[in-house]
Structure formats: structure tokens, C-alpha cells
CSV table of C-alpha atoms in Angstrom, one decimal:
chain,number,residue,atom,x,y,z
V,729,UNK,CA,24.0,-7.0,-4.4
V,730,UNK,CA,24.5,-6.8,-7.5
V,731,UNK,CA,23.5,-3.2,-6.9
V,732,UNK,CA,22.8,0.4,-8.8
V,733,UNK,CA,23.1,4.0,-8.3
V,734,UNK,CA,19.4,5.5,-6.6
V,735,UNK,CA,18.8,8.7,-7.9
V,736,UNK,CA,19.4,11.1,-4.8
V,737,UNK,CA,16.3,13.3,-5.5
V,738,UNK,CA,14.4,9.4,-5.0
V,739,UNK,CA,16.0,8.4,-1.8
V,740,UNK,CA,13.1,9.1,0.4
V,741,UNK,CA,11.0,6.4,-1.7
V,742,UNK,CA,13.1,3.4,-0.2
V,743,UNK,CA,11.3,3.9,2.7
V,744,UNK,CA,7.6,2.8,1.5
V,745,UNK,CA,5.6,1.9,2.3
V,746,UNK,CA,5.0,3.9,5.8
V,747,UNK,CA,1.7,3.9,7.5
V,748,UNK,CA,0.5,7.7,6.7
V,749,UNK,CA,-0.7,9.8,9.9
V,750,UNK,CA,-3.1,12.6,9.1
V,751,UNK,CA,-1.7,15.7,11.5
V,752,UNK,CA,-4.7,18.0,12.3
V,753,UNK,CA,-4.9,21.7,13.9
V,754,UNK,CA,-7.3,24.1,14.6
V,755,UNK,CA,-5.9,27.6,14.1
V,756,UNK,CA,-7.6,31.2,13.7
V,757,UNK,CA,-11.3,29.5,13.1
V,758,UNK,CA,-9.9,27.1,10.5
V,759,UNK,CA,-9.2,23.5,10.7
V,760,UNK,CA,-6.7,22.0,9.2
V,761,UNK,CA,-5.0,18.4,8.1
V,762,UNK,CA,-2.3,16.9,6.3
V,763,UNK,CA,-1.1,13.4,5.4
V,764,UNK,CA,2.3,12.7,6.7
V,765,UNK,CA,5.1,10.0,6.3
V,766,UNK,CA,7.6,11.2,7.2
V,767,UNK,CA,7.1,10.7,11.1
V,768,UNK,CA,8.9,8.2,14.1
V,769,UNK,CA,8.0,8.0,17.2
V,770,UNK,CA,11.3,9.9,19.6
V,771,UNK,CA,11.2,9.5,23.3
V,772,UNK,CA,9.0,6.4,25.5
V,773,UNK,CA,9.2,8.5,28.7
V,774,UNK,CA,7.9,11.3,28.0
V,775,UNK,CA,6.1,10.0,25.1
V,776,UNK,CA,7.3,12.3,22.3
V,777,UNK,CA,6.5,11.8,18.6
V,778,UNK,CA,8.1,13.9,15.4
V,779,UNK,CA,6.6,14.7,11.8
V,780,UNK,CA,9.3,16.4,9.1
V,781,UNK,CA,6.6,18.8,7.5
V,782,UNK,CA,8.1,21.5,4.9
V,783,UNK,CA,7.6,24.4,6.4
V,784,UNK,CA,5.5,25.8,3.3
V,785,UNK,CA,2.6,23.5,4.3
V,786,UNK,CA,-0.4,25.6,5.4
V,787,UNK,CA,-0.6,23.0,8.1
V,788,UNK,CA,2.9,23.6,9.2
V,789,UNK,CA,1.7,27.3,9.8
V,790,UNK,CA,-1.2,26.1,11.8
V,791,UNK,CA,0.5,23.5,14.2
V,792,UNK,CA,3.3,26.6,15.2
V,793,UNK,CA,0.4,29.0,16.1
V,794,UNK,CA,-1.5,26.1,17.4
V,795,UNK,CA,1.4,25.1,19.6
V,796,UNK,CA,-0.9,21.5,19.4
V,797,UNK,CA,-1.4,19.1,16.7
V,798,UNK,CA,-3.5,15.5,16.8
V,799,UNK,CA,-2.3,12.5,15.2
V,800,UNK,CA,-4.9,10.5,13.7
V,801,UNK,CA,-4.5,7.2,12.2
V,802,UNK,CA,-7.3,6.0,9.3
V,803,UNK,CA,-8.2,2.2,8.5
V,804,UNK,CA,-7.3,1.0,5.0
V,805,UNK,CA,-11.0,1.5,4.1
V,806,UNK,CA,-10.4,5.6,4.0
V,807,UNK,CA,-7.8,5.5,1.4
V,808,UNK,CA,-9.7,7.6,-1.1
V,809,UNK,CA,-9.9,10.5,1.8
V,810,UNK,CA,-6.7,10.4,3.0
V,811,UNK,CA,-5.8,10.4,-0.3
V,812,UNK,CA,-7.8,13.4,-1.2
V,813,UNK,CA,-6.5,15.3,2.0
V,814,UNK,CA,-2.8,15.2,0.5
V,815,UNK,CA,-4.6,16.4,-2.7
V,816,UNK,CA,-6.3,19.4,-1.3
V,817,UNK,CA,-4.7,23.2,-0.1
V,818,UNK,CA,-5.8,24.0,3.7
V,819,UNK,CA,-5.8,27.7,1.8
V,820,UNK,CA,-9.0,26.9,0.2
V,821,UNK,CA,-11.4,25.1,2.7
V,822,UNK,CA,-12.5,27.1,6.7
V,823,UNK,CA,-12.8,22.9,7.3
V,824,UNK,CA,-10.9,21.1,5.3
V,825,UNK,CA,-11.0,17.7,7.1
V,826,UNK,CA,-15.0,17.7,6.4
V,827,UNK,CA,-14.2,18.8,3.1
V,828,UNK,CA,-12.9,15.3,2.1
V,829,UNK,CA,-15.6,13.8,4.6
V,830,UNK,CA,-14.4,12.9,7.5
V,831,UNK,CA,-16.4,14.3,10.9
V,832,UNK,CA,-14.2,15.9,13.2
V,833,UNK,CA,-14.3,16.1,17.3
V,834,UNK,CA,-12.4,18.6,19.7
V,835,UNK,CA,-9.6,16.7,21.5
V,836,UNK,CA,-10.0,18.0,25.1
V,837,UNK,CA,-6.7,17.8,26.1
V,838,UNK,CA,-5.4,20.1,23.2
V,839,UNK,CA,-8.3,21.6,21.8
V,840,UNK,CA,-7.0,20.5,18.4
V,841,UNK,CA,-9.4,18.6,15.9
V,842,UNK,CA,-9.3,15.0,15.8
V,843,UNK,CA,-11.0,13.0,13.2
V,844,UNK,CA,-14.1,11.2,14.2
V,845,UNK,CA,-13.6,8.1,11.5
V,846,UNK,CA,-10.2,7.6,12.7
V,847,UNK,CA,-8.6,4.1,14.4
V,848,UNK,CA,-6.4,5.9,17.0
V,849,UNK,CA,-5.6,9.4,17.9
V,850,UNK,CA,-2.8,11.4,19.7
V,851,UNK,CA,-3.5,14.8,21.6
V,852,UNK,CA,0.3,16.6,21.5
V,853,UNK,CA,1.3,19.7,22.6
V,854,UNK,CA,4.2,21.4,20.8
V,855,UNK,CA,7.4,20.7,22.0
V,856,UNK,CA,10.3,21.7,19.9
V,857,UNK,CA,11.5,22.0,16.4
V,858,UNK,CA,14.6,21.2,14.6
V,859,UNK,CA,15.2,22.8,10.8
V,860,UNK,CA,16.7,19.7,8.9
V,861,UNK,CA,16.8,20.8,5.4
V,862,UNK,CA,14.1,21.3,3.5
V,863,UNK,CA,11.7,20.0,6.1
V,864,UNK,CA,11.2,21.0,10.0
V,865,UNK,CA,11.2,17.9,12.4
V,866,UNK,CA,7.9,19.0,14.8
V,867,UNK,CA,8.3,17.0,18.3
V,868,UNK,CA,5.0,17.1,20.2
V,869,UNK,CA,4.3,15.4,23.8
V,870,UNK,CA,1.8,12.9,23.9
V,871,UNK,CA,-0.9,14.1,26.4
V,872,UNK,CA,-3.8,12.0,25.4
V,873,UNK,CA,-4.0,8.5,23.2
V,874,UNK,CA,-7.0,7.1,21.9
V,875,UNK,CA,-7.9,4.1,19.8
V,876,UNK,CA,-11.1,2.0,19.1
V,877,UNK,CA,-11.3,-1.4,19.6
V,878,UNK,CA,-8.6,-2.4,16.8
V,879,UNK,CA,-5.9,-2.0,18.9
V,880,UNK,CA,-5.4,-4.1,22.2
V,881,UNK,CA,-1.9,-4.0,23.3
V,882,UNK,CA,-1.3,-4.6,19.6
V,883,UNK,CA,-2.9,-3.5,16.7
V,884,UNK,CA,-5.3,-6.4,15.7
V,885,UNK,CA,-4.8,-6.8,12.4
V,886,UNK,CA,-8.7,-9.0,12.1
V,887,UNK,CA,-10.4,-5.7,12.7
V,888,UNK,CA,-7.8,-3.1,11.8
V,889,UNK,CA,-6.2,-3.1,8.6
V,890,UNK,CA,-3.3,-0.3,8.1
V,891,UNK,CA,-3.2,1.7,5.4
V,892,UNK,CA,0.8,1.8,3.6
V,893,UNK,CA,1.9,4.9,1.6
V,894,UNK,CA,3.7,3.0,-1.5
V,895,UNK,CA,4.3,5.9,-3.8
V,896,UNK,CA,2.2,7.4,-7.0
V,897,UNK,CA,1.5,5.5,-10.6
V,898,UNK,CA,0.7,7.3,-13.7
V,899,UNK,CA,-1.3,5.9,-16.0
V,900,UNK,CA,-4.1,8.2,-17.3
V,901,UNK,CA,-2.8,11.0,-14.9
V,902,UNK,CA,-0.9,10.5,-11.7
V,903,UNK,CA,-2.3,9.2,-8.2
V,904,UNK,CA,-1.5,8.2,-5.3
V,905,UNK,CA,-0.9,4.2,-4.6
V,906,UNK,CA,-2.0,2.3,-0.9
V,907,UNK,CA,-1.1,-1.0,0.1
V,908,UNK,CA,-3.1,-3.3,2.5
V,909,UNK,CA,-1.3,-6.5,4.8
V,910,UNK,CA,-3.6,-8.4,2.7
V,911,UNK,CA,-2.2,-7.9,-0.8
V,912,UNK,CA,-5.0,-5.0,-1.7
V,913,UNK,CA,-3.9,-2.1,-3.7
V,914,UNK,CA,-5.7,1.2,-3.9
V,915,UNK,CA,-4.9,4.0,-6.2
V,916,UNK,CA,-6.2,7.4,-5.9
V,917,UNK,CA,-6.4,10.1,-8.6
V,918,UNK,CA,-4.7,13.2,-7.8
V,919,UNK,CA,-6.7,16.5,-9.0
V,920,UNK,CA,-4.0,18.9,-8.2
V,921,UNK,CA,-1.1,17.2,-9.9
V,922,UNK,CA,1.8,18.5,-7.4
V,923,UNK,CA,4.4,17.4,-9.6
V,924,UNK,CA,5.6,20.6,-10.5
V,925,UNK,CA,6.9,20.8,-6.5
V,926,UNK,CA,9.2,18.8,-4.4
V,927,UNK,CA,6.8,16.7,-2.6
V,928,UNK,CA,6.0,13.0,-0.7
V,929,UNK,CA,5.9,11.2,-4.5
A,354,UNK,CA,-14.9,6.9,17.9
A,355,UNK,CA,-16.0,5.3,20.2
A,356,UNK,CA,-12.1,5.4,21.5
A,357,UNK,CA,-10.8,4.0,24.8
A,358,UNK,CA,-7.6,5.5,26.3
A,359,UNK,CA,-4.4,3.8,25.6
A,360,UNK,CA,-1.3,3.3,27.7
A,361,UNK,CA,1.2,6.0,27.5
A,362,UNK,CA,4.1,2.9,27.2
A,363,UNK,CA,2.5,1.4,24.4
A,364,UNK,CA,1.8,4.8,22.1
A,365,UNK,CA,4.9,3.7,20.0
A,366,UNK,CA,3.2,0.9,18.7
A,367,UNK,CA,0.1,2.6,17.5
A,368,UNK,CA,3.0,3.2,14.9
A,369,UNK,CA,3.4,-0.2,13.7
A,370,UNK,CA,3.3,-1.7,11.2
A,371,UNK,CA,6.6,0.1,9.7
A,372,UNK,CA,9.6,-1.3,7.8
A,373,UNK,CA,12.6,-2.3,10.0
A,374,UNK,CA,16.2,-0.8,8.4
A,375,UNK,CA,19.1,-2.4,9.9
A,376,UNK,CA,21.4,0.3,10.9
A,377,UNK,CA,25.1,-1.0,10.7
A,378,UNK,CA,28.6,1.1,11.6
A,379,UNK,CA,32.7,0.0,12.2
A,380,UNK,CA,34.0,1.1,15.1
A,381,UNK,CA,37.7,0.1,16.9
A,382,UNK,CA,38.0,-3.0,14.7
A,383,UNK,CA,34.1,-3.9,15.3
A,384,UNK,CA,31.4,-4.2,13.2
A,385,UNK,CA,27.9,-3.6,14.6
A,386,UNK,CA,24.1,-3.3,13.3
A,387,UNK,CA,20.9,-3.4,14.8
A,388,UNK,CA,16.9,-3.2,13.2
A,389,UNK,CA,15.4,0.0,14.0
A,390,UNK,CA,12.2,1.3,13.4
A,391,UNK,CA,11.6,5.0,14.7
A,392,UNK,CA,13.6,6.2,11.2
A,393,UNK,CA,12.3,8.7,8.7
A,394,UNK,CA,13.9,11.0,5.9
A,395,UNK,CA,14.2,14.6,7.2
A,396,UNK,CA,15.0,16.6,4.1
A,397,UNK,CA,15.0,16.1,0.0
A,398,UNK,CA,18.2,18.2,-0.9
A,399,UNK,CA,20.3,17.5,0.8
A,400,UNK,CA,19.1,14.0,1.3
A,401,UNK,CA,19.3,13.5,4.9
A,402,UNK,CA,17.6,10.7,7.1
A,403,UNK,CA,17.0,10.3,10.9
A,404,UNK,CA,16.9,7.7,13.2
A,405,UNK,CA,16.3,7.6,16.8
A,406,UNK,CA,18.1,5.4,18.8
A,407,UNK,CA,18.8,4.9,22.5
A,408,UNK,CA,22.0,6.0,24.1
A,409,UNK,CA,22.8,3.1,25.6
A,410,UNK,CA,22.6,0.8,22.3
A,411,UNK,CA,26.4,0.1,21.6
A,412,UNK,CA,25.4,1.1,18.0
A,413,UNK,CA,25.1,4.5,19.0
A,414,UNK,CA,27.9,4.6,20.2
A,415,UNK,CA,29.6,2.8,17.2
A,416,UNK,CA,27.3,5.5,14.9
A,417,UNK,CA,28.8,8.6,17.0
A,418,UNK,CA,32.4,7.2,17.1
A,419,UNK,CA,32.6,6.6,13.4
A,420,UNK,CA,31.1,9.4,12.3
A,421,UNK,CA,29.2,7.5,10.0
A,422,UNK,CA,26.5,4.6,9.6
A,423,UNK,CA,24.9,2.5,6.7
A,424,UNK,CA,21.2,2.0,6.6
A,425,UNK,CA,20.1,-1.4,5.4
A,426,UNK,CA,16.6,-2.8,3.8
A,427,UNK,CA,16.4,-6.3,4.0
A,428,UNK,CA,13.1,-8.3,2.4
A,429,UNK,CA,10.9,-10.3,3.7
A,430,UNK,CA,12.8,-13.6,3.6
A,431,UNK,CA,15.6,-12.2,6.0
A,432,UNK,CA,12.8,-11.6,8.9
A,433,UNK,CA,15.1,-14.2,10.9
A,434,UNK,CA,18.2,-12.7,10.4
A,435,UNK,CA,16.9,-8.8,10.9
A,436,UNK,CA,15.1,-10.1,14.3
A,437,UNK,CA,18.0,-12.3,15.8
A,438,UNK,CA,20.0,-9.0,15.0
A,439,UNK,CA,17.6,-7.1,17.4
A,440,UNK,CA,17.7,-9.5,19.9
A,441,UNK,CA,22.1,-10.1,20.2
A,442,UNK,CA,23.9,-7.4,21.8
A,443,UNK,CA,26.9,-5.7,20.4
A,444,UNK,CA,29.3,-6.8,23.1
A,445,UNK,CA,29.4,-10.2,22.6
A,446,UNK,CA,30.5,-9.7,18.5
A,447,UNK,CA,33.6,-8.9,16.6
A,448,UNK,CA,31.2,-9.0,13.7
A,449,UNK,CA,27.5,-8.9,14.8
A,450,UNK,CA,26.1,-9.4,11.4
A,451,UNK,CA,28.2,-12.5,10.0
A,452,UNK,CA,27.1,-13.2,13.7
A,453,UNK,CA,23.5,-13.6,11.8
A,454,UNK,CA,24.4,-15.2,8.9
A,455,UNK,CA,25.1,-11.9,6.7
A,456,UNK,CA,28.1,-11.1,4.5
A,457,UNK,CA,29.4,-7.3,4.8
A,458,UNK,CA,31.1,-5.5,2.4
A,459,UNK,CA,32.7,-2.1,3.0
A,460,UNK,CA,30.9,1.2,1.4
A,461,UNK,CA,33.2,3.3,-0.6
A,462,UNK,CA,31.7,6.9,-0.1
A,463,UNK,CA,31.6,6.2,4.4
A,464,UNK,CA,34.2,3.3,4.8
A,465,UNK,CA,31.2,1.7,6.7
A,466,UNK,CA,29.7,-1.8,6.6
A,467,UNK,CA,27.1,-2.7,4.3
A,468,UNK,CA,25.0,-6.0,3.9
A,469,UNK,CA,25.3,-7.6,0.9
A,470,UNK,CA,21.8,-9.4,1.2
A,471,UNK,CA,20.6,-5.8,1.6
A,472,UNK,CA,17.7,-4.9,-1.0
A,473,UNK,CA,19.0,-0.9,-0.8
A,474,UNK,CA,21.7,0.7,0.9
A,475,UNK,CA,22.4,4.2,2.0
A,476,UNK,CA,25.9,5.4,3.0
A,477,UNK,CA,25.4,8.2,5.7
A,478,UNK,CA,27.9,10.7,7.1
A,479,UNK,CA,26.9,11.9,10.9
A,480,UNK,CA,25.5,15.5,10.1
A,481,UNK,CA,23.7,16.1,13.7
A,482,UNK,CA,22.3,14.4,16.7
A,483,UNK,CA,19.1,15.9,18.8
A,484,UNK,CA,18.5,14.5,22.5
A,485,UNK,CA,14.7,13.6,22.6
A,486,UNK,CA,13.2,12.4,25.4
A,487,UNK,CA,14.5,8.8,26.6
A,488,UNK,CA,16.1,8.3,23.1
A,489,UNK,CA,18.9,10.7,20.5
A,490,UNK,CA,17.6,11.7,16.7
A,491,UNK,CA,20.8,10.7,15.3
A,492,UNK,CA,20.7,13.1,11.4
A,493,UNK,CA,23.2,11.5,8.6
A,494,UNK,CA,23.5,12.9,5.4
A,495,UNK,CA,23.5,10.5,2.4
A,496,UNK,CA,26.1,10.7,0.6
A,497,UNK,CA,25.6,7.2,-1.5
A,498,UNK,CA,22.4,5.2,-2.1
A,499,UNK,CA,22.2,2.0,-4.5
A,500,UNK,CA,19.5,-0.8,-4.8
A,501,UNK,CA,19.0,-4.1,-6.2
A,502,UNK,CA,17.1,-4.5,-9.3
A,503,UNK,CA,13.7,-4.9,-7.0
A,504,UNK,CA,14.1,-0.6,-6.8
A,505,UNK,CA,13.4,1.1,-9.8
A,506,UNK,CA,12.1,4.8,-9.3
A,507,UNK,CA,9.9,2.8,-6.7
A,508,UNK,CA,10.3,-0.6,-5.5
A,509,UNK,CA,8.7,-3.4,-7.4
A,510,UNK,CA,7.1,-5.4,-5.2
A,511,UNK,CA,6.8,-8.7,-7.2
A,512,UNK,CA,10.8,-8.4,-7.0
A,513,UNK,CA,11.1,-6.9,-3.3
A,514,UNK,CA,8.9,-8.4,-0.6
A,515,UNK,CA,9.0,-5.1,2.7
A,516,UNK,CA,9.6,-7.0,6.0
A,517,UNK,CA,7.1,-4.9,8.2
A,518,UNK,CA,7.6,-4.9,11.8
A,519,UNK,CA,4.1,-5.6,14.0
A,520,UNK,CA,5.2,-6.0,18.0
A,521,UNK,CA,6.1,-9.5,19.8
A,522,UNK,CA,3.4,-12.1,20.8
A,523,UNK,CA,4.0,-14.3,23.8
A,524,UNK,CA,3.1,-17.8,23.5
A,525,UNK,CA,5.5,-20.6,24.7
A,526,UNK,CA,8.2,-17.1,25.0
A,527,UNK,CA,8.3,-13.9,23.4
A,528,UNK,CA,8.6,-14.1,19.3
A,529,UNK,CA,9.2,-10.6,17.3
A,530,UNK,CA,6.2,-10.5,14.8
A,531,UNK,CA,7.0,-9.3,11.2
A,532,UNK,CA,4.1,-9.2,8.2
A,533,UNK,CA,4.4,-8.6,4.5
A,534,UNK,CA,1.9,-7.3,1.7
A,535,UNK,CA,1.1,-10.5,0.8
A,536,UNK,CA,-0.7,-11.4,4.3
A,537,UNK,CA,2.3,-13.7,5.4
A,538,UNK,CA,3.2,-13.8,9.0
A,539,UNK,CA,6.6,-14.7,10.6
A,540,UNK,CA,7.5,-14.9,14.0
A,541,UNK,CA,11.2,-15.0,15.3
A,542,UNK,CA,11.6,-16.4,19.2
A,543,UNK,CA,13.6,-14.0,21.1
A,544,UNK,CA,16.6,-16.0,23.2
A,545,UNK,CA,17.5,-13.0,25.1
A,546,UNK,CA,13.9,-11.7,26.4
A,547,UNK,CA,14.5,-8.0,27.0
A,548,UNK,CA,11.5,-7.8,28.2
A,549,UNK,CA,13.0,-6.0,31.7
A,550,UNK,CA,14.3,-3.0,30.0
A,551,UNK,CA,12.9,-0.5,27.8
A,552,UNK,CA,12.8,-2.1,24.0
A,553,UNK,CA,10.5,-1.2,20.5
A,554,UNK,CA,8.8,-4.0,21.4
């Protein structure tokens, strides 16, 4: 205290920063990706994870006919990708994880792409939804877990440096704004200006 | 790539870091609260928020008895407080968060417990609960937020400093490890070592 009134429609931006996930599916010959905040972890035993997607997402689509979806988690250093993935329609590309650069690999226990750049990866297979609003809580079962040689246990933080959602800036048009652990701050420009729609600003 | 496989136990804390809220609810003439860190919002309009907690936490059964709960953002410079929080059990408490050092004051719009050292607030009425796994999605629906002058559209984070949660490290006994943007480090030691039962640790 002393406190003030937060704007309801800005109530999801006390949160930041959040680590983003990139969620990735492979669906009728096109693969697909998404940056996502708005995800927990649910269960230890099984190991269950959720991500609230709005069900207008293209990758939404893709993860129900899927039934699968990876989790992939990028160093700070791909800021300006994942950055450009939140930019970009999964309408418009047949790939559009190599459209913003990244290499992608087949999981084998899904089939679903994972990205080849990426620090850790989960393999989940659908589990169940929940309609909360204007998003839908997807709960998928962990049935494989990957990660390079950042993470030990713990993330090490000396050779892994997480990349943390903080919101957008505007200042000569509108992008999106990462955080580092180590005081770094990335912005990246947004072509396709969603303002206009209710989204992860 | 190249990826090695990691534990199913410790997929949670691929995760980390992520911003600790400290749930709080009165209950029967009790006031509880613990840190939690598998949170998220769910929806934009209405605003609603999730966390997942397990069933055995007396919070959730504070949360599910009062109908209601408060969600908390402390900064940086309460990491002592938010971990001794997560590390003293309900039972033992008339008031667990005075037990920590924090003053409560009573939200207006839920009748439920607030921290007054709290950077943000939310006031949440119990809309839903999911079982998921080892752990409940507990949905509440805001029906008041406020913030300190540190929020403003975003947060400002020469005012507000995130307390980000990392995992526990083991030397001399167990410590809870929290970060910041501005590559500090804090560990709090943890008197009760849950270490035998399932924690987010």
C-alpha cells in the first residue's frame, strides 16, 4: 500500500515477466508454433503441464487434431525469433518455425516438431481441455523431456540464461520487450501490430 | 540439441525461473497464505486466474471453504518473508502471515486477507476447480485488482524489483533460491526440510 485501481482489461500484465514456451504441432503437412505465457505446470505424477491458448490461434486448431503438442524452451539469445514467432500467422507459412529460423526435429515419442535451437523440450500427448473464458486450458502428459547441458537438476543459470516475457513498448511502433537474469533488455519490433485484438500485450 | 533425457520428477523445474504470488484466504477465524508458482491467467474478460495447488495444502482448503482467495506479488526485498511462508505450515498459525513479519488488511470486494507489503493485489471469488493429476486447478474470478505506484499499465521495474523463484540448493541444508533482473541472488534456509514429501522444490 498505498495502492490504485488496475485496469481489469491489464490484469494479466502483473504476471510478467513469465519465461515464454514456444508450443509446436505438426498437423495436415504443416508445422506449426506459438509463443505462450500463459502456461503452469498441473500434476508431478503423472507429469501434466497446461497452456491457456485462445481458441482462435491457428496453433490451437493444430494441437486438437494433433492430439500432441511439444514444449520448447529458447535461450535468451533467440529473443528476436521467438519474438518474431508471436508476430507471424501459422495461416501463412507450410513451416513456420523455419520461417523465423529455427531448425526443427521430429519428437519420436509424439511425432510433433520440436525445435532444434531449443534449451529443453517436452513431448505431450493431449490430455484434456477446460474452456475458461476467452482462452482454453490444454493439459498434455509429459511422455518425453529433453534438455541440453544447461540444465542439471537445475537450470544453470552460467550456461543457460532464460528469456522473461515483460510486456510491449511503443516508441517508433510497438514491440515486444525481453528481460535477461542479468539486467539485459531486448525489444523486438512487431510487423503485424495485433493491437487491434485482445492479445498477450 | 544435443539433448539428454531428463527426470520425469524434475520436469516442473524446467519451468523456473517464474514469479512466486502468495496466495492468501480467511477461513474459521484463520488467516493462511502460501507462495505458489504453477499460477497463470486463464481468460481476459472475464478476468480469471488459475492456480494449482495440492489438496492437502491447508490453503486449499482455506481457498475452497471461503469461497474466495487473494493473490499477492511481493518484490524482491521480501524473498525472506515469501520463502519462510513456503516453508511454515498452516496448522501451527492463527495468522500465518503476521507469523512472517507481514501486516494483512481485509479486501473489500472478497472479505479476504491481503498483504499490505504486497506490490499488486487481486481479490478473487472461487469460480471453478479442475482435478489434475497429483494437484487441483483452483479458477477465481477477479473481481478487484490494485497496485502500488511500481504498476502502471506495466510494471516499472526501477520501482518494482520481481522476486523469481529458481529451485533450492543444498549446501550446509536446503536454502529456497530466488533471482531478480538485476543478477542478484538470495537464498532463504528452509527450517522444516520437506524434502520427504512431494514440494515445487
Amino acid at each position: 500500500m498505498p495502492w490504485k485501481k488496475v485496469n481489469p482489461a491489464k490484469i494479466h500484465r502483473l504476471f510478467y515477466p513469465q519465461v515464454p514456451v514456444v508450443i509446436t504441432a505438426w498437423f495436415k503437412g504443416r508445422i506449426g508454433g506459438m509463443p505462450a505465457i500463459w502456461h503452469t505446470p498441473l500434476s508431478f505424477k503423472p507429469p501434466l503441464v497446461g497452456v491457456a491458448i485462445a481458441p482462435e490461434h491457428r496453433t490451437h486448431e493444430m494441437i486438437i487434431g494433433a492430439k500432441a503438442f511439444g514444449v520448447n524452451w529458447l535461450d535468451f539469445s533467440y529473443a528476436k525469433q521467438v519474438g518474431e514467432l508471436g508476430d507471424a500467422s501459422g495461416k501463412d507459412y507450410i513451416n513456420k518455425l523455419s520461417a523465423v529460423g529455427f531448425r526443427t526435429v521430429k519428437g519420436r515419442a509424439s511425432g510433433q516438431p520440436l525445435i532444434a535451437e531449443a534449451s529443453a523440450v517436452l513431448e505431450c500427448l493431449y490430455s484434456e481441455r477446460h474452456r475458461v473464458g476467452t482462452h482454453e486450458l490444454i493439459v498434455g502428459r509429459v511422455v518425453a523431456a529433453r534438455a541440453d547441458a544447461g540444465f542439471n537438476d537445475y537450470w544453470d543459470h552460467a550456461r543457460y540464461s532464460p528469456l522473461l516475457y515483460a510486456g510491449t513498448e511503443n516508441r517508433r511502433g510497438k514491440s515486444w520487450v525481453f528481460k535477461s537474469l542479468r539486467g539485459k533488455t531486448v525489444t523486438v519490433p512487431l510487423r503485424n501490430q495485433p493491437g487491434t485484438k485482445e492479445s498477450n500485450e
